[in-house]
Coordinates of C-alpha atoms in Angstrom, one line a residue:
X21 CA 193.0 257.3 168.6
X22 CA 196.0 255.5 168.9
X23 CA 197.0 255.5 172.8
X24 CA 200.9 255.9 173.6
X25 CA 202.0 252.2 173.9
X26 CA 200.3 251.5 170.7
X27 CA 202.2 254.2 169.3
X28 CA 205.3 253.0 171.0
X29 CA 204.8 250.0 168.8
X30 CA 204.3 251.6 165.8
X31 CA 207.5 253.5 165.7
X32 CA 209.1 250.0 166.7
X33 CA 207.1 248.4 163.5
X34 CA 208.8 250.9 161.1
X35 CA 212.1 250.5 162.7
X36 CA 211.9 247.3 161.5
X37 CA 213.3 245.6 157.8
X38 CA 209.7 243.8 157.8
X39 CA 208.1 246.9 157.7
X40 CA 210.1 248.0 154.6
X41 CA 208.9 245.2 152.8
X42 CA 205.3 245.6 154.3
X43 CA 204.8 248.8 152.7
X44 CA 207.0 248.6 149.7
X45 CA 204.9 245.4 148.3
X46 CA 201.6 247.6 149.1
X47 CA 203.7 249.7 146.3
X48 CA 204.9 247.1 144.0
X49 CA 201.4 245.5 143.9
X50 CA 199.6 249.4 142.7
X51 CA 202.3 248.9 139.8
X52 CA 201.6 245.6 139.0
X53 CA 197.9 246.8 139.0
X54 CA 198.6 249.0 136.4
X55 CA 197.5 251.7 139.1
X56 CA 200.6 254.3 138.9
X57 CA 200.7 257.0 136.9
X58 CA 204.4 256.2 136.5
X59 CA 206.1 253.1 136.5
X60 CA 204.7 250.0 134.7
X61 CA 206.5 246.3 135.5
X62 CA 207.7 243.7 132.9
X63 CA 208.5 240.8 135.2
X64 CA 209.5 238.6 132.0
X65 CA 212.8 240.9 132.2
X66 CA 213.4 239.4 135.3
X67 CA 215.4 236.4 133.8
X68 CA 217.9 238.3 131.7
X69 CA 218.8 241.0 134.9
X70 CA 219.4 237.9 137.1
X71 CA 221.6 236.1 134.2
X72 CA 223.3 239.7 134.1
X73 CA 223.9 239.9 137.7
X74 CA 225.6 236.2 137.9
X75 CA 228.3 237.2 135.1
X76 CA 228.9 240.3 137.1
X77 CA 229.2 238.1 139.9
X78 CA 231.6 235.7 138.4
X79 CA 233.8 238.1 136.9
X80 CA 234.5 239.6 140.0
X81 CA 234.7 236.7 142.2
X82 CA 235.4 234.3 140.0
X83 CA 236.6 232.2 143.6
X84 CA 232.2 232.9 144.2
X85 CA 234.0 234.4 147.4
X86 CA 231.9 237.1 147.2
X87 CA 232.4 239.9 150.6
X88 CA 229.4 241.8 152.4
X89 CA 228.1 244.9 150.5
X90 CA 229.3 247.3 152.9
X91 CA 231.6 250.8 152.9
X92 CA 234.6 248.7 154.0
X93 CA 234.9 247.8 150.0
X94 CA 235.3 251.2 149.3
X95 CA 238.6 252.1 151.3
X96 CA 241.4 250.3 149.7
X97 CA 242.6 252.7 146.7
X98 CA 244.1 251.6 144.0
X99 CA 247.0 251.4 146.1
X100 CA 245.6 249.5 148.9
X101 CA 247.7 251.1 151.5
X102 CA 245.0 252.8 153.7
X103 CA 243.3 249.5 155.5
X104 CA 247.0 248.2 155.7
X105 CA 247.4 251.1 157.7
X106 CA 244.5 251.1 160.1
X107 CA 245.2 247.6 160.5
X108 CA 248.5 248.0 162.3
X109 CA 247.1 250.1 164.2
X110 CA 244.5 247.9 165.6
X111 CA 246.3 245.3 166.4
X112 CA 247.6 246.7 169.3
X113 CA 244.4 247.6 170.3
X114 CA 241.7 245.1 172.6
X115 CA 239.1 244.0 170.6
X116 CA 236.2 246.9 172.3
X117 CA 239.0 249.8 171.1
X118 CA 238.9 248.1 167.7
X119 CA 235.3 247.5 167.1
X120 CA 234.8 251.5 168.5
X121 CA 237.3 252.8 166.2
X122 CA 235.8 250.5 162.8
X123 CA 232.8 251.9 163.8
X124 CA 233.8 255.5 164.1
X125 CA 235.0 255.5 160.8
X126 CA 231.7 253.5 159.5
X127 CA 229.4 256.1 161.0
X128 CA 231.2 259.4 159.9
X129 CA 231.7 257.8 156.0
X130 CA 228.8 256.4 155.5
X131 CA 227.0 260.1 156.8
X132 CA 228.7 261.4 154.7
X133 CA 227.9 258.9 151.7
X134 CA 224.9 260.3 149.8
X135 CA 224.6 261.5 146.0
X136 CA 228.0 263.6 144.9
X137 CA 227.2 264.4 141.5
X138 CA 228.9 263.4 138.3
X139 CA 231.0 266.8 138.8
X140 CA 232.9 266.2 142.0
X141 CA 236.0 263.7 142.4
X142 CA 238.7 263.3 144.9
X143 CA 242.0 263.3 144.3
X144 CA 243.8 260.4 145.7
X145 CA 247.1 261.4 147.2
X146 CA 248.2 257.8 147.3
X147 CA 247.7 256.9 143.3
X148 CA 247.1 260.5 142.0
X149 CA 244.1 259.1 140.8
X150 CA 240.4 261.3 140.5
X151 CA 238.0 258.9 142.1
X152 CA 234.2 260.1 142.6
X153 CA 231.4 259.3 143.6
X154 CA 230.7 256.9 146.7
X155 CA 234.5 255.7 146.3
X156 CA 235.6 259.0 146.1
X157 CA 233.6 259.8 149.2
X158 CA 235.2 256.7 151.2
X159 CA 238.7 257.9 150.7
X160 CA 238.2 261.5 151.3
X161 CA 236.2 260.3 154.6
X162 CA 239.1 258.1 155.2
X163 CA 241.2 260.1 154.7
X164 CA 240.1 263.1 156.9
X165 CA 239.5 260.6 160.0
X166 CA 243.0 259.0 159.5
X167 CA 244.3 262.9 159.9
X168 CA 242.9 263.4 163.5
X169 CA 240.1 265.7 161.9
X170 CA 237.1 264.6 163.4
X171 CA 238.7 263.7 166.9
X172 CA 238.6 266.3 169.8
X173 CA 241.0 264.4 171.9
X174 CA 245.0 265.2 170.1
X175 CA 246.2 262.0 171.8
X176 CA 243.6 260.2 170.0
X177 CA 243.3 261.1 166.2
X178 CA 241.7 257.9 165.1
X179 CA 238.1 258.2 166.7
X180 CA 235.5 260.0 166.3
X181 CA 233.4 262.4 169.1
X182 CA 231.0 265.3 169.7
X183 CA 234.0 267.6 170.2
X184 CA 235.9 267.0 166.9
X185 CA 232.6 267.1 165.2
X186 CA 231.3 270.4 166.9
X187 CA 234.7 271.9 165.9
X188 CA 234.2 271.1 161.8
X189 CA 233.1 273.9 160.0
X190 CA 231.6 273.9 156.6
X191 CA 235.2 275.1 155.3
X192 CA 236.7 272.2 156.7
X193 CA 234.4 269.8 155.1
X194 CA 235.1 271.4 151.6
X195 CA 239.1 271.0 152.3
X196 CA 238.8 267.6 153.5
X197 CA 236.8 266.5 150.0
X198 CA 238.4 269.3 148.1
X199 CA 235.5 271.1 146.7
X200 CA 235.7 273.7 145.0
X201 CA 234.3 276.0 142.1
X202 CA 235.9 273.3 139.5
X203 CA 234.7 270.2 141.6
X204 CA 231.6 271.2 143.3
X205 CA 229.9 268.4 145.4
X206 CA 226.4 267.9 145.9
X207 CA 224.9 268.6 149.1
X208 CA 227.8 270.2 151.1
X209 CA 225.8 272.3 153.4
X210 CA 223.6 269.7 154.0
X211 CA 226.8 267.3 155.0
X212 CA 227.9 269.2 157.2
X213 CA 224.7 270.0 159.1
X214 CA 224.1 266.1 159.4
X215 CA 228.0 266.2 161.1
X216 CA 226.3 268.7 163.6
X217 CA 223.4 267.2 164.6
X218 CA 225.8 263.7 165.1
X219 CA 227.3 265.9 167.6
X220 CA 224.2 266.8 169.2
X221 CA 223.0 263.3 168.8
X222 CA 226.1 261.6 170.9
X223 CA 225.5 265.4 173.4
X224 CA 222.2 263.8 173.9
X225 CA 222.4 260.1 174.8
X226 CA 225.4 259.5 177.2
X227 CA 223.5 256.0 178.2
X228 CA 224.5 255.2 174.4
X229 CA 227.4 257.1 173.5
X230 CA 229.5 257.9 177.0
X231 CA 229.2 261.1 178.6
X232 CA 232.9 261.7 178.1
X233 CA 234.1 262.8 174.7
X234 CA 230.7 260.9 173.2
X235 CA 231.9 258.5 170.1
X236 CA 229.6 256.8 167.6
X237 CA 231.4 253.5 167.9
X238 CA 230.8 253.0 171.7
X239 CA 227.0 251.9 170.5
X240 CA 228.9 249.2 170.3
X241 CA 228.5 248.2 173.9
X242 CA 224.7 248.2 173.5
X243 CA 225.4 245.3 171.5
X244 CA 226.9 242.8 173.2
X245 CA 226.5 239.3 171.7
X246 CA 222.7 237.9 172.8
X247 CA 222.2 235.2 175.5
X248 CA 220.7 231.9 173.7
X249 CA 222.5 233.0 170.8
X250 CA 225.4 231.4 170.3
X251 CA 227.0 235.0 171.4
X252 CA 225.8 236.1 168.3
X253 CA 224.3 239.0 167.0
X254 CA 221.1 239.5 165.2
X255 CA 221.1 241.7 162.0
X256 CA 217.9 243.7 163.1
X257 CA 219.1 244.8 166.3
X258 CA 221.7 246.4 164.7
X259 CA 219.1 248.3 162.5
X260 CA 217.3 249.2 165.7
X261 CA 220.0 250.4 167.2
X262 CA 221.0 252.6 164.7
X263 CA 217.9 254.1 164.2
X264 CA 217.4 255.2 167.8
X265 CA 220.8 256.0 168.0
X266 CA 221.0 258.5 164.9
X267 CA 217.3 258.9 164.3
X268 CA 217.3 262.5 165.1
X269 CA 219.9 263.9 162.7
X270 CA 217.7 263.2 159.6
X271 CA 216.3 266.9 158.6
X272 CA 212.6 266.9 157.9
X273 CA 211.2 264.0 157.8
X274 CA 208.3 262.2 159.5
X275 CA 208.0 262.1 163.1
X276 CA 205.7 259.6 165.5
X277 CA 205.2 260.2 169.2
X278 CA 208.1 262.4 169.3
X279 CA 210.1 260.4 167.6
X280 CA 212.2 260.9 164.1
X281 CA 211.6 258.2 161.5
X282 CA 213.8 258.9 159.3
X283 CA 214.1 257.6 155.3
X284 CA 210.6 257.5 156.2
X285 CA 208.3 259.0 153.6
X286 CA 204.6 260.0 152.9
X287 CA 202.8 258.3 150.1
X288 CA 199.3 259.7 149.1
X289 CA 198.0 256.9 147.3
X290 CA 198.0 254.7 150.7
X291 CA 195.0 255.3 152.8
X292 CA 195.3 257.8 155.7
X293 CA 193.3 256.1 158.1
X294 CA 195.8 256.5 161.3
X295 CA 199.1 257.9 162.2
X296 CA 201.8 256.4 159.6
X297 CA 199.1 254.0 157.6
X298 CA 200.3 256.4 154.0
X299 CA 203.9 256.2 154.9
X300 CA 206.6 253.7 153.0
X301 CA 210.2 253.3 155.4
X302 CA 213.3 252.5 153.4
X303 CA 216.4 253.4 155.5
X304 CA 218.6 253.5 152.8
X305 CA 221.9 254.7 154.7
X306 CA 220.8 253.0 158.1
X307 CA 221.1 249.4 156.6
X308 CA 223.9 250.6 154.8
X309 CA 225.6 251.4 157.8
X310 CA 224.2 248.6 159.2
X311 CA 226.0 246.2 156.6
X312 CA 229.1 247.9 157.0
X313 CA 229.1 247.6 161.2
X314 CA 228.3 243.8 160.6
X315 CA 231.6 243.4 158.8
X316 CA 233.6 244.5 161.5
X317 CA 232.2 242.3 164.0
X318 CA 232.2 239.2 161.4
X319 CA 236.0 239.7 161.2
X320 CA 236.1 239.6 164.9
X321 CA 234.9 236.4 164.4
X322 CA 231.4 237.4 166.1
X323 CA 228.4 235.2 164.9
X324 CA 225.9 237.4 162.9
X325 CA 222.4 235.8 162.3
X326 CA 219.1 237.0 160.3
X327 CA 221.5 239.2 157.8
X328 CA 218.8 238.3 155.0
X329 CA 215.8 239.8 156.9
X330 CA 217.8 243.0 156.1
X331 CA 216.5 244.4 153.1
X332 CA 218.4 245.3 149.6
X333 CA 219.2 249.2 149.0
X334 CA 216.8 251.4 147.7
X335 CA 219.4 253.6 146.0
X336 CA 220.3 254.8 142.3
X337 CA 222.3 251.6 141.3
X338 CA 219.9 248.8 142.3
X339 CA 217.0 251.1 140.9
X340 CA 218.4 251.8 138.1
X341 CA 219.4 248.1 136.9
X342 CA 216.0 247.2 136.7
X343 CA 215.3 250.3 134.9
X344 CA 218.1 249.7 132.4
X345 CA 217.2 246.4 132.3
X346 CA 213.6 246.9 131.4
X347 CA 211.9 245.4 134.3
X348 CA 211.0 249.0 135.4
X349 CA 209.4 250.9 132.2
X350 CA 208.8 254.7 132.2
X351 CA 205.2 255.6 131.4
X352 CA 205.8 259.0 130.8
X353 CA 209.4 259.8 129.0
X354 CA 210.2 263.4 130.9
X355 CA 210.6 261.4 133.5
X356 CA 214.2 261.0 132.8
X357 CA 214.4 264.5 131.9
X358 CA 213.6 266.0 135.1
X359 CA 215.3 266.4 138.8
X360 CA 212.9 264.3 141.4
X361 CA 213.1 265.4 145.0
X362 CA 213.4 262.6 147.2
X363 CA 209.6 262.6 148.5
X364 CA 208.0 262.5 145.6
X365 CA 206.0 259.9 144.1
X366 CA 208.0 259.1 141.1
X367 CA 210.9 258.4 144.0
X368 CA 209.0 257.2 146.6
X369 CA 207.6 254.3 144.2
X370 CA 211.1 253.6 142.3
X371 CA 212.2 253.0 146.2
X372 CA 209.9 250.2 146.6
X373 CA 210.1 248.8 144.0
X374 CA 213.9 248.1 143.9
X375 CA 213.4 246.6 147.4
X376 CA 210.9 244.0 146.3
X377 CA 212.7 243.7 142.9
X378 CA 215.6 242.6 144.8
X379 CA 214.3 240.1 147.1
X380 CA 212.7 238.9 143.4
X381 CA 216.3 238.9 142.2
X382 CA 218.0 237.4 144.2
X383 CA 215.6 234.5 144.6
X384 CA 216.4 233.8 140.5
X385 CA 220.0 234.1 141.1
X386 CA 220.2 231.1 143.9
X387 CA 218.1 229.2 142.1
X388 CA 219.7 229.5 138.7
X389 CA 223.0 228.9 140.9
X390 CA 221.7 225.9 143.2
X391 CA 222.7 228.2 145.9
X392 CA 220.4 228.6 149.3
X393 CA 220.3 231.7 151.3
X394 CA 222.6 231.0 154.0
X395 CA 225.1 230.6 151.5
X396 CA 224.4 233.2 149.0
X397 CA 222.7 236.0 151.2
X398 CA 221.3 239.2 149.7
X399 CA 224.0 241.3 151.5
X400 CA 226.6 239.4 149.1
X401 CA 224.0 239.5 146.2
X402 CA 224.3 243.6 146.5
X403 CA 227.8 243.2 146.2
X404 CA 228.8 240.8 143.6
X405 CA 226.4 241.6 142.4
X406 CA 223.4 244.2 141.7
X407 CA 225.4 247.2 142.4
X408 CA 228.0 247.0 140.1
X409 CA 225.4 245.9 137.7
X410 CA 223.8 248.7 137.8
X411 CA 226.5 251.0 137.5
X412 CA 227.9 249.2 134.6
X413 CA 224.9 249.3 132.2
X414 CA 223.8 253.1 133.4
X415 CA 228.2 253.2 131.8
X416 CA 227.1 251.4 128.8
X417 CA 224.2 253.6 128.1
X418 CA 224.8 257.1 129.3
X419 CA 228.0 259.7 130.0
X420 CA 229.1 259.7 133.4
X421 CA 227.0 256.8 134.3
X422 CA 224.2 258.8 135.4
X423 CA 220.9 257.0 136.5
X424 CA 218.1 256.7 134.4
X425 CA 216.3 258.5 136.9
X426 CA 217.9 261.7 138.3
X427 CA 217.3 262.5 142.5
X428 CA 217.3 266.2 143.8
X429 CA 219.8 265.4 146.8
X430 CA 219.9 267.4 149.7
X431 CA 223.3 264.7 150.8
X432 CA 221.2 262.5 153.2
X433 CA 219.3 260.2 150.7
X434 CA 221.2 257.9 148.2

């Protein structure tokens, strides 16, 4: 029996990017045992998804200038008028007022970034243009906070607090991403239930988010560059942070000591010899959010160190390149045919092993390259990178760019 401080520790462990890896190689290594019932691996592949990824890379940034992975890249528009925008209105701002309000608008679009569906698109009123999917989901989200809708406080439209996000009702949300019976979005309900318990997240930690008119963005102040480190920041902490900070508006999933988990999930082939010793941790959105926090305070000029002990995404794009790419082979063809909720093995294992497989990955790339980590790190890797990768060959090979492997959202995984 595990006594309190040892379990104190635990839920520490899987708050941690080590643990992802910990348990996702426990994962990877059943596959590469031949073990699942699933997946098999051909690691000879590996070669020709890296040399893909490097002529993504270079025809994107052909400079090799190559910008964090993180929701920021998602806001411009095909106009590029909307972060023009917010930044004249920052710059009359001190640099705590700023940081708050990036991360207001981080928190509330990545929420609301999970799976849309190949059905739903948003219609930008800037261009005219449909965009879906995550991009689509960045400008509506954008969009909405640059309108005062998610602010309680009129003198103050560009934030983001309990009261502004207590007011939204499920009707709101649809308006703001014009859904509709012709352009239904995935998940909606479950959207706007995650903006609720935000609310009652920020309600219930004033020590993190103020006591008056709570925001997401004043977990900034938690924050505050480290002494010893060159008033820097360490990646993890900001991981931490967000866990404990939004841990309890993930619906259903694991608990330890009281505590929610989150992208946490039980796996039965693990043994089940203590509390948590079967469960594999990905925290897709949280280092996703946690990428996309980091970029504000790198353009602050704030020193960020350990961003590669952050882990790659264990989402649809990354999985499915090394799917596509024949890495990842299908032992059982219905596979593809069928909807997989999120906790089942066939998910659970494709999860892990896009984490390892991109750690793999991106290895190959910096040494095909001559590039070390410091100056190629994974977060840039995503970007340039396996991402658009992915979403490029799933184009090549199926309509809509659907993934090879199709997820039963409920809008708070992927």
């Amino acid at each position: 029996m595990l006594l309190p401080v040892d379990l104190e520790k635990r839920v520490a462990y899987f708050q941690t990017p080590q643990a992802i890896r910990d348990r996702c190689k426990l994962l990877f290594e059943r596959v590469v045992a031949d073990e699942s019932e699933h997946f098999r691996l051909d690691l000879s592949r590996m070669g020709s998804v890296a040399d893909l990824v490097i002529a993504t890379m270079q025809a994107h940034y052909p400079t090799g200038d190559i910008p964090f992975h993180s929701r920021w890249r998602h806001f411009q528009g095909r106009e590029g008028h909307r972060l023009a925008r917010l930044e004249n209105h920052l710059r009359g701002l001190d640099r705590q007022e700023r940081l708050q309000c990036q991360w207001d608008l981080t928190v509330i679009s990545v929420l609301l970034d999970a799976g849309a569906g190949s059905a739903w698109g948003y219609r930008d009123p800037e261009s005219g243009e449909v965009v879906g999917r995550s991009e689509g989901l960045a400008l509506a989200s954008f969009d909405w906070f640059w309108r005062g809708g998610l602010s309680g406080d009129p003198r103050r439209p560009l934030q983001v607090d309990a009261v502004g996000l207590e007011r939204i009702t499920l009707a709101d949300l649809a308006t703001a991403f014009q859904v509709g019976s012709e352009n239904p979005l995935l998940g909606l309900e479950g959207r706007w239930q995650l903006l609720q318990r935000l609310a009652q997240a920020l309600r219930s930690q004033p020590q993190r988010f103020g006591a008056d008119l709570p925001r997401p963005g004043r977990l900034w102040q938690e924050l505050q560059p480290e002494e010893g480190s060159g008033h820097g920041i360490r990646a993890a902490r900001v991981l931490q942070a967000v866990l404990r900070g939004f841990g309890s508006i993930w619906p259903g999933r694991v608990s330890l000591a009281g505590i929610p988990l989150g992208d946490v999930w039980p796996y039965p082939h693990l043994p089940q010899t203590e509390p948590g010793s079967d469960w594999v941790p990905f925290h897709k959105l949280s280092q996703w959010m946690t990428y996309s926090l980091l970029e504000p305070l790198h353009q602050e000029g704030i020193p960020i160190w350990g961003l590669d002990e952050l882990t790659g995404l264990a989402e649809y794009r990354n999985g499915g390149l090394f799917v596509d790419g024949g890495v990842i082979q299908l032992k059982q063809p219905e596979i593809r045919e069928q909807l997989h909720p999120p906790g089942s093995t066939v998910i659970v294992e494709w999860r892990a092993l896009t984490v390892i497989l991109l750690d793999q990955v991106a290895t190959l790339i910096r040494e095909k390259l001559g590039r070390s980590p410091q100056e190629l790190p994974l977060v840039k890797i995503l970007q340039g990178g396996t991402w658009t990768a992915g979403r490029q060959i799933a184009a090549q090979l199926r309509p809509n760019a659907v993934p090879p492997i199709q997820l039963l959202s409920d809008g708070t995984v992927f």
